[in-house]
mmCIF file of C-alpha atoms in Angstrom:
data_model
loop_
_atom_site.group_PDB
_atom_site.id
_atom_site.type_symbol
_atom_site.label_atom_id
_atom_site.label_comp_id
_atom_site.label_asym_id
_atom_site.label_seq_id
_atom_site.Cartn_x
_atom_site.Cartn_y
_atom_site.Cartn_z
ATOM 1 C CA MET A 1 155.450 142.453 156.434
ATOM 2 C CA ASN A 2 152.006 143.437 155.460
ATOM 3 C CA GLY A 3 149.893 142.784 151.948
ATOM 4 C CA PRO A 4 150.968 145.284 149.350
ATOM 5 C CA GLN A 5 154.820 144.121 150.032
ATOM 6 C CA GLN A 6 153.663 140.369 150.506
ATOM 7 C CA SER A 7 152.655 141.022 146.610
ATOM 8 C CA LEU A 8 155.022 143.438 145.214
ATOM 9 C CA LEU A 9 157.926 140.355 146.737
ATOM 10 C CA ALA A 10 155.859 138.010 144.686
ATOM 11 C CA SER A 11 155.315 140.255 141.293
ATOM 12 C CA ARG A 12 158.802 140.513 141.488
ATOM 13 C CA ALA A 13 159.697 137.069 141.827
ATOM 14 C CA ASP A 14 157.944 136.334 139.349
ATOM 15 C CA THR A 15 159.802 138.575 136.260
ATOM 16 C CA GLU A 16 162.447 136.496 137.869
ATOM 17 C CA PRO A 17 164.730 134.412 134.140
ATOM 18 C CA GLY A 18 164.325 131.022 134.018
ATOM 19 C CA GLN A 19 161.328 130.854 135.216
ATOM 20 C CA LEU A 20 158.828 128.788 133.560
ATOM 21 C CA PRO A 21 155.588 130.701 133.608
ATOM 22 C CA GLY A 22 153.203 127.617 134.540
ATOM 23 C CA ASP A 23 153.226 123.659 135.494
ATOM 24 C CA LEU A 24 155.978 122.034 133.266
ATOM 25 C CA ALA A 25 152.843 118.898 132.817
ATOM 26 C CA MET A 26 151.062 121.404 130.968
ATOM 27 C CA TRP A 27 153.909 122.692 128.865
ATOM 28 C CA VAL A 28 154.665 119.398 127.820
ATOM 29 C CA PHE A 29 150.701 118.899 126.936
ATOM 30 C CA ILE A 30 151.119 122.360 125.034
ATOM 31 C CA VAL A 31 154.293 121.037 123.095
ATOM 32 C CA ALA A 32 152.758 117.573 121.926
ATOM 33 C CA GLU A 33 149.964 119.526 121.132
ATOM 34 C CA LEU A 34 152.179 121.551 118.662
ATOM 35 C CA LEU A 35 153.835 118.349 117.448
ATOM 36 C CA ALA A 36 150.193 117.857 115.829
ATOM 37 C CA PHE A 37 148.846 120.810 114.505
ATOM 38 C CA GLY A 38 152.804 121.006 112.991
ATOM 39 C CA LEU A 39 152.006 117.810 111.448
ATOM 40 C CA LEU A 40 148.903 118.526 109.695
ATOM 41 C CA PHE A 41 150.014 121.842 108.512
ATOM 42 C CA ILE A 42 153.100 120.678 106.860
ATOM 43 C CA SER A 43 150.981 117.636 105.149
ATOM 44 C CA LEU A 44 148.816 120.273 104.382
ATOM 45 C CA ALA A 45 151.355 121.875 102.102
ATOM 46 C CA PHE A 46 152.753 118.612 100.396
ATOM 47 C CA ALA A 47 149.068 117.548 99.689
ATOM 48 C CA ARG A 48 148.690 120.944 98.026
ATOM 49 C CA THR A 49 152.232 120.539 95.582
ATOM 50 C CA ARG A 50 150.401 117.227 94.706
ATOM 51 C CA GLU A 51 147.051 118.853 93.516
ATOM 52 C CA PRO A 52 147.716 122.852 93.364
ATOM 53 C CA GLU A 53 144.608 123.581 91.147
ATOM 54 C CA VAL A 54 142.302 121.439 92.548
ATOM 55 C CA PHE A 55 143.955 123.514 96.038
ATOM 56 C CA ALA A 56 143.681 126.457 94.881
ATOM 57 C CA ALA A 57 139.769 126.546 93.295
ATOM 58 C CA GLY A 58 138.638 124.920 97.026
ATOM 59 C CA ALA A 59 140.734 127.580 98.850
ATOM 60 C CA ALA A 60 138.362 130.069 96.501
ATOM 61 C CA THR A 61 135.098 128.917 97.882
ATOM 62 C CA VAL A 62 136.213 130.090 102.145
ATOM 63 C CA HIS A 63 135.224 133.379 103.340
ATOM 64 C CA THR A 64 138.329 134.828 104.240
ATOM 65 C CA GLY A 65 137.383 137.759 106.105
ATOM 66 C CA ALA A 66 135.770 135.459 108.253
ATOM 67 C CA GLY A 67 139.613 134.170 108.444
ATOM 68 C CA LEU A 68 140.619 137.090 109.075
ATOM 69 C CA LEU A 69 137.687 138.181 112.088
ATOM 70 C CA ASN A 70 138.165 135.235 113.517
ATOM 71 C CA THR A 71 142.379 135.738 113.572
ATOM 72 C CA LEU A 72 141.801 139.680 115.133
ATOM 73 C CA ILE A 73 139.332 138.172 117.517
ATOM 74 C CA LEU A 74 141.951 135.196 118.925
ATOM 75 C CA LEU A 75 144.799 137.869 119.269
ATOM 76 C CA THR A 76 142.130 140.147 121.616
ATOM 77 C CA GLY A 77 140.825 137.165 123.857
ATOM 78 C CA SER A 78 145.051 136.621 124.018
ATOM 79 C CA TYR A 79 144.962 140.044 125.374
ATOM 80 C CA PHE A 80 142.424 140.023 127.873
ATOM 81 C CA VAL A 81 143.919 136.675 129.242
ATOM 82 C CA VAL A 82 147.834 138.887 129.697
ATOM 83 C CA LEU A 83 145.088 141.034 131.461
ATOM 84 C CA GLY A 84 144.541 138.966 133.824
ATOM 85 C CA VAL A 85 147.798 136.997 134.707
ATOM 86 C CA LYS A 86 148.937 140.820 135.417
ATOM 87 C CA ALA A 87 145.348 141.112 137.404
ATOM 88 C CA VAL A 88 146.499 138.283 139.615
ATOM 89 C CA ARG A 89 149.910 138.957 140.000
ATOM 90 C CA SER A 90 148.975 142.018 141.763
ATOM 91 C CA GLY A 91 146.621 140.427 143.920
ATOM 92 C CA ALA A 92 143.462 141.892 142.285
ATOM 93 C CA VAL A 93 141.952 138.212 141.866
ATOM 94 C CA VAL A 94 138.244 139.785 140.916
ATOM 95 C CA ARG A 95 139.979 141.572 138.094
ATOM 96 C CA CYS A 96 141.776 138.703 137.279
ATOM 97 C CA SER A 97 138.279 136.504 136.944
ATOM 98 C CA ARG A 98 136.665 139.128 134.893
ATOM 99 C CA TRP A 99 139.390 139.234 132.378
ATOM 100 C CA LEU A 100 139.462 135.548 131.985
ATOM 101 C CA LEU A 101 136.306 134.892 131.567
ATOM 102 C CA ALA A 102 136.345 137.793 128.589
ATOM 103 C CA GLY A 103 138.693 135.984 127.253
ATOM 104 C CA ALA A 104 136.686 132.677 126.957
ATOM 105 C CA GLY A 105 134.000 135.714 125.490
ATOM 106 C CA THR A 106 136.350 135.669 122.503
ATOM 107 C CA GLY A 107 135.951 131.836 122.306
ATOM 108 C CA ILE A 108 132.501 131.818 121.725
ATOM 109 C CA ALA A 109 132.758 134.533 119.494
ATOM 110 C CA TYR A 110 135.362 132.683 117.967
ATOM 111 C CA ALA A 111 133.395 129.426 118.012
ATOM 112 C CA SER A 112 130.155 131.341 116.671
ATOM 113 C CA ILE A 113 131.767 133.035 113.358
ATOM 114 C CA LYS A 114 133.393 128.868 112.462
ATOM 115 C CA PHE A 115 130.049 127.621 112.646
ATOM 116 C CA SER A 116 128.161 130.309 110.521
ATOM 117 C CA GLU A 117 131.629 129.075 107.954
ATOM 118 C CA TYR A 118 130.712 125.812 107.887
ATOM 119 C CA ALA A 119 127.144 126.386 107.736
ATOM 120 C CA GLN A 120 127.530 128.403 104.685
ATOM 121 C CA LEU A 121 130.214 126.026 103.007
ATOM 122 C CA VAL A 122 127.869 122.913 103.956
ATOM 123 C CA ALA A 123 125.091 125.040 102.552
ATOM 124 C CA ASP A 124 126.980 125.550 99.412
ATOM 125 C CA GLY A 125 127.011 122.104 98.923
ATOM 126 C CA TYR A 126 130.732 120.924 100.121
ATOM 127 C CA ASN A 127 131.827 118.490 102.897
ATOM 128 C CA LEU A 128 134.926 116.463 104.023
ATOM 129 C CA ARG A 129 134.870 114.699 100.725
ATOM 130 C CA SER A 130 134.525 117.437 98.449
ATOM 131 C CA SER A 131 138.110 117.352 97.733
ATOM 132 C CA SER A 132 141.439 117.514 99.171
ATOM 133 C CA PHE A 133 141.721 121.286 100.223
ATOM 134 C CA HIS A 134 138.393 121.071 101.603
ATOM 135 C CA PHE A 135 139.515 117.861 103.558
ATOM 136 C CA PHE A 136 142.258 119.101 105.601
ATOM 137 C CA TYR A 137 140.226 122.542 105.590
ATOM 138 C CA PHE A 138 137.283 121.011 107.746
ATOM 139 C CA PHE A 139 139.467 118.567 109.195
ATOM 140 C CA THR A 140 142.502 121.184 110.534
ATOM 141 C CA THR A 141 139.951 124.305 111.728
ATOM 142 C CA PHE A 142 137.180 121.865 113.701
ATOM 143 C CA PHE A 143 140.475 119.955 115.563
ATOM 144 C CA HIS A 144 141.862 123.783 115.999
ATOM 145 C CA LEU A 145 138.111 124.429 117.342
ATOM 146 C CA MET A 146 138.186 121.690 119.651
ATOM 147 C CA HIS A 147 140.828 123.006 121.224
ATOM 148 C CA VAL A 148 139.482 126.476 121.345
ATOM 149 C CA VAL A 149 136.278 124.838 123.148
ATOM 150 C CA LEU A 150 139.061 123.124 125.393
ATOM 151 C CA GLY A 151 140.580 126.547 126.539
ATOM 152 C CA MET A 152 137.047 128.216 126.962
ATOM 153 C CA ILE A 153 136.443 125.723 129.700
ATOM 154 C CA ILE A 154 139.871 125.937 131.463
ATOM 155 C CA LEU A 155 139.586 129.662 131.516
ATOM 156 C CA ILE A 156 135.898 129.491 132.979
ATOM 157 C CA ALA A 157 137.288 127.018 135.695
ATOM 158 C CA ILE A 158 140.268 128.947 136.637
ATOM 159 C CA ALA A 159 138.231 132.447 136.539
ATOM 160 C CA GLN A 160 135.624 130.264 139.264
ATOM 161 C CA ARG A 161 139.189 129.211 141.091
ATOM 162 C CA CYS A 162 140.114 132.555 141.093
ATOM 163 C CA ARG A 163 136.958 133.757 142.420
ATOM 164 C CA GLN A 164 136.714 131.457 145.453
ATOM 165 C CA GLY A 165 140.119 132.698 145.934
ATOM 166 C CA LEU A 166 142.223 129.825 145.827
ATOM 167 C CA TYR A 167 144.689 132.144 144.119
ATOM 168 C CA SER A 168 146.675 135.026 145.002
ATOM 169 C CA ALA A 169 149.639 137.065 144.343
ATOM 170 C CA ALA A 170 151.995 135.027 145.439
ATOM 171 C CA ASP A 171 150.138 131.786 144.395
ATOM 172 C CA HIS A 172 148.874 131.808 140.931
ATOM 173 C CA ARG A 173 151.029 129.401 138.973
ATOM 174 C CA GLY A 174 147.194 127.662 137.812
ATOM 175 C CA VAL A 175 146.214 130.471 135.979
ATOM 176 C CA GLU A 176 149.677 130.585 134.144
ATOM 177 C CA SER A 177 149.051 127.856 133.605
ATOM 178 C CA GLY A 178 145.380 128.037 131.799
ATOM 179 C CA ALA A 179 146.820 131.295 129.754
ATOM 180 C CA SER A 180 149.672 129.079 128.279
ATOM 181 C CA TYR A 181 147.493 126.692 127.260
ATOM 182 C CA TRP A 182 145.008 129.636 125.589
ATOM 183 C CA HIS A 183 148.331 131.858 123.865
ATOM 184 C CA MET A 184 149.138 127.922 122.112
ATOM 185 C CA VAL A 185 145.718 127.659 121.111
ATOM 186 C CA ASP A 186 146.548 131.273 120.125
ATOM 187 C CA LEU A 187 149.526 130.659 118.267
ATOM 188 C CA VAL A 188 148.378 127.657 116.489
ATOM 189 C CA TRP A 189 145.884 129.687 114.404
ATOM 190 C CA LEU A 190 147.832 132.421 113.611
ATOM 191 C CA VAL A 191 150.198 129.657 112.057
ATOM 192 C CA LEU A 192 147.103 128.132 110.461
ATOM 193 C CA PHE A 193 145.889 131.360 109.139
ATOM 194 C CA PRO A 194 148.192 132.254 106.098
ATOM 195 C CA LEU A 195 147.976 128.847 105.643
ATOM 196 C CA ILE A 196 144.186 127.772 105.060
ATOM 197 C CA TYR A 197 142.843 131.908 104.273
ATOM 198 C CA VAL A 198 145.130 133.695 102.948
ATOM 199 C CA LEU A 199 148.020 131.895 100.544
ATOM 200 C CA LEU A 200 145.501 130.407 97.709
ATOM 201 C CA MET B 1 150.358 153.688 125.910
ATOM 202 C CA ASN B 2 152.212 150.627 128.002
ATOM 203 C CA ARG B 3 153.897 148.040 125.968
ATOM 204 C CA LEU B 4 151.344 144.898 125.964
ATOM 205 C CA SER B 5 148.724 147.325 124.810
ATOM 206 C CA LEU B 6 151.537 148.062 121.533
ATOM 207 C CA ILE B 7 152.163 144.622 120.899
ATOM 208 C CA TRP B 8 148.504 143.983 120.524
ATOM 209 C CA GLY B 9 148.025 146.383 118.788
ATOM 210 C CA THR B 10 150.959 145.211 116.171
ATOM 211 C CA LEU B 11 149.569 141.794 116.618
ATOM 212 C CA LEU B 12 146.487 143.222 114.690
ATOM 213 C CA VAL B 13 147.995 145.342 112.416
ATOM 214 C CA LEU B 14 150.265 142.740 111.347
ATOM 215 C CA THR B 15 147.533 140.344 110.730
ATOM 216 C CA ALA B 16 145.432 142.971 108.666
ATOM 217 C CA VAL B 17 148.910 143.528 106.581
ATOM 218 C CA SER B 18 148.978 139.869 105.948
ATOM 219 C CA TRP B 19 145.281 139.597 104.698
ATOM 220 C CA LEU B 20 145.056 142.906 102.578
ATOM 221 C CA LEU B 21 148.713 141.053 100.651
ATOM 222 C CA GLY B 22 146.448 137.846 100.070
ATOM 223 C CA GLN B 23 143.958 139.372 98.591
ATOM 224 C CA ARG B 24 146.828 140.236 95.183
ATOM 225 C CA LEU B 25 148.781 137.352 95.821
ATOM 226 C CA ASP B 26 150.389 137.598 92.145
ATOM 227 C CA GLU B 27 153.123 138.330 93.251
ATOM 228 C CA ALA B 28 155.999 135.632 93.167
ATOM 229 C CA TRP B 29 157.209 137.275 96.466
ATOM 230 C CA LEU B 30 154.228 138.008 98.454
ATOM 231 C CA PRO B 31 153.956 133.837 99.948
ATOM 232 C CA ALA B 32 157.131 135.111 101.660
ATOM 233 C CA VAL B 33 156.607 138.377 103.152
ATOM 234 C CA VAL B 34 153.151 136.905 104.447
ATOM 235 C CA LEU B 35 154.812 133.937 105.914
ATOM 236 C CA VAL B 36 157.615 136.189 107.376
ATOM 237 C CA LEU B 37 155.092 138.342 108.975
ATOM 238 C CA THR B 38 153.099 135.028 110.558
ATOM 239 C CA ALA B 39 156.687 134.379 111.994
ATOM 240 C CA VAL B 40 157.468 137.782 113.426
ATOM 241 C CA LYS B 41 153.647 137.157 115.331
ATOM 242 C CA GLY B 42 153.510 134.164 116.398
ATOM 243 C CA GLN B 43 157.305 135.328 118.688
ATOM 244 C CA LEU B 44 155.202 138.204 120.272
ATOM 245 C CA VAL B 45 152.958 135.659 120.947
ATOM 246 C CA ILE B 46 155.937 133.623 122.278
ATOM 247 C CA ASP B 47 157.465 136.181 124.200
ATOM 248 C CA ASP B 48 155.139 138.745 125.440
ATOM 249 C CA PHE B 49 152.349 136.772 125.491
ATOM 250 C CA MET B 50 153.292 133.066 126.535
ATOM 251 C CA GLU B 51 156.106 135.187 128.557
ATOM 252 C CA LEU B 52 158.860 132.438 127.169
ATOM 253 C CA ARG B 53 161.599 135.062 126.999
ATOM 254 C CA GLU B 54 162.049 134.882 130.788
ATOM 255 C CA ALA B 55 161.138 130.995 130.843
ATOM 256 C CA PRO B 56 164.141 128.575 130.603
ATOM 257 C CA ARG B 57 165.869 128.948 127.282
ATOM 258 C CA LEU B 58 164.805 125.352 125.808
ATOM 259 C CA LEU B 59 160.926 125.913 126.221
ATOM 260 C CA ARG B 60 161.766 128.948 123.883
ATOM 261 C CA GLN B 61 163.442 127.101 121.843
ATOM 262 C CA ILE B 62 161.222 124.523 121.826
ATOM 263 C CA VAL B 63 158.701 126.475 120.869
ATOM 264 C CA SER B 64 160.088 128.997 118.555
ATOM 265 C CA GLY B 65 162.242 126.427 116.356
ATOM 266 C CA TRP B 66 158.003 124.518 115.848
ATOM 267 C CA LEU B 67 157.359 128.303 114.931
ATOM 268 C CA ILE B 68 160.020 128.453 112.462
ATOM 269 C CA THR B 69 160.224 124.880 111.697
ATOM 270 C CA VAL B 70 156.740 124.545 110.715
ATOM 271 C CA LEU B 71 156.343 127.708 108.629
ATOM 272 C CA ALA B 72 159.331 126.929 107.035
ATOM 273 C CA VAL B 73 158.996 123.722 105.930
ATOM 274 C CA ALA B 74 155.181 123.978 104.816
ATOM 275 C CA GLY B 75 155.495 127.352 103.209
ATOM 276 C CA GLY B 76 158.829 125.983 101.533
ATOM 277 C CA VAL B 77 157.260 123.212 100.682
ATOM 278 C CA GLY B 78 154.181 124.483 99.545
ATOM 279 C CA TRP B 79 154.021 128.339 98.365
ATOM 280 C CA LEU B 80 158.288 129.147 97.721
ATOM 281 C CA THR B 81 159.400 125.876 95.607
#
């Protein structure tokens, strides 16, 4: 059997129903992360009912355009990573590593915008202690930012392994695991975005 | 245009629409619309980016269940009551 046929069979096997994208251990980790973020979001909502004016006034100090831009950037990063997974399934490991690095690049853009947002708020005299809103704003977005940074490290490591030929059309479970983690970071942000930047 | 780029485009458009709706939240029904749009976006990421549509059903139920529960509880408590 020659190469292309092998990769065709491998990519067909990947789309079989009931197959886990990546490792089970990664999915256990992802679900644990989702629960932690879920608790934070629900706590924020309860805190808001106690002090609606404080939250409204606090939300007015946040740059909502930065939140919009970062949502568009993370969605684009997720799309790049999906293209990376598609590439490795067809055996294009170099193309895969490029898409993964492009995904990590969106993380850098995201973090830069996040830091300029923080710098602006700190310059305006706001910090974690300014109000309940600002506590949740800084705590939740910084906790999320740490996950973006970890996601970037994972993507860069996997891109490197891709280039070293450690993944192929037949064996790319590691790529799927890393991609799944990155999509989780995106999914969490999609829920955070309306709660902090849209529903003022 | 293939399916994946269409989904990516849809996610960008729905995000921009949510943000625009947020600029005029004086209407009482707007938070509900923004939360529903968020649920749609999240499900697209779950099904087409995470590829959980093809995954073991339990995993998709857990992740989708998380999305709907968090939006319903946080939205219900914070904005819809």
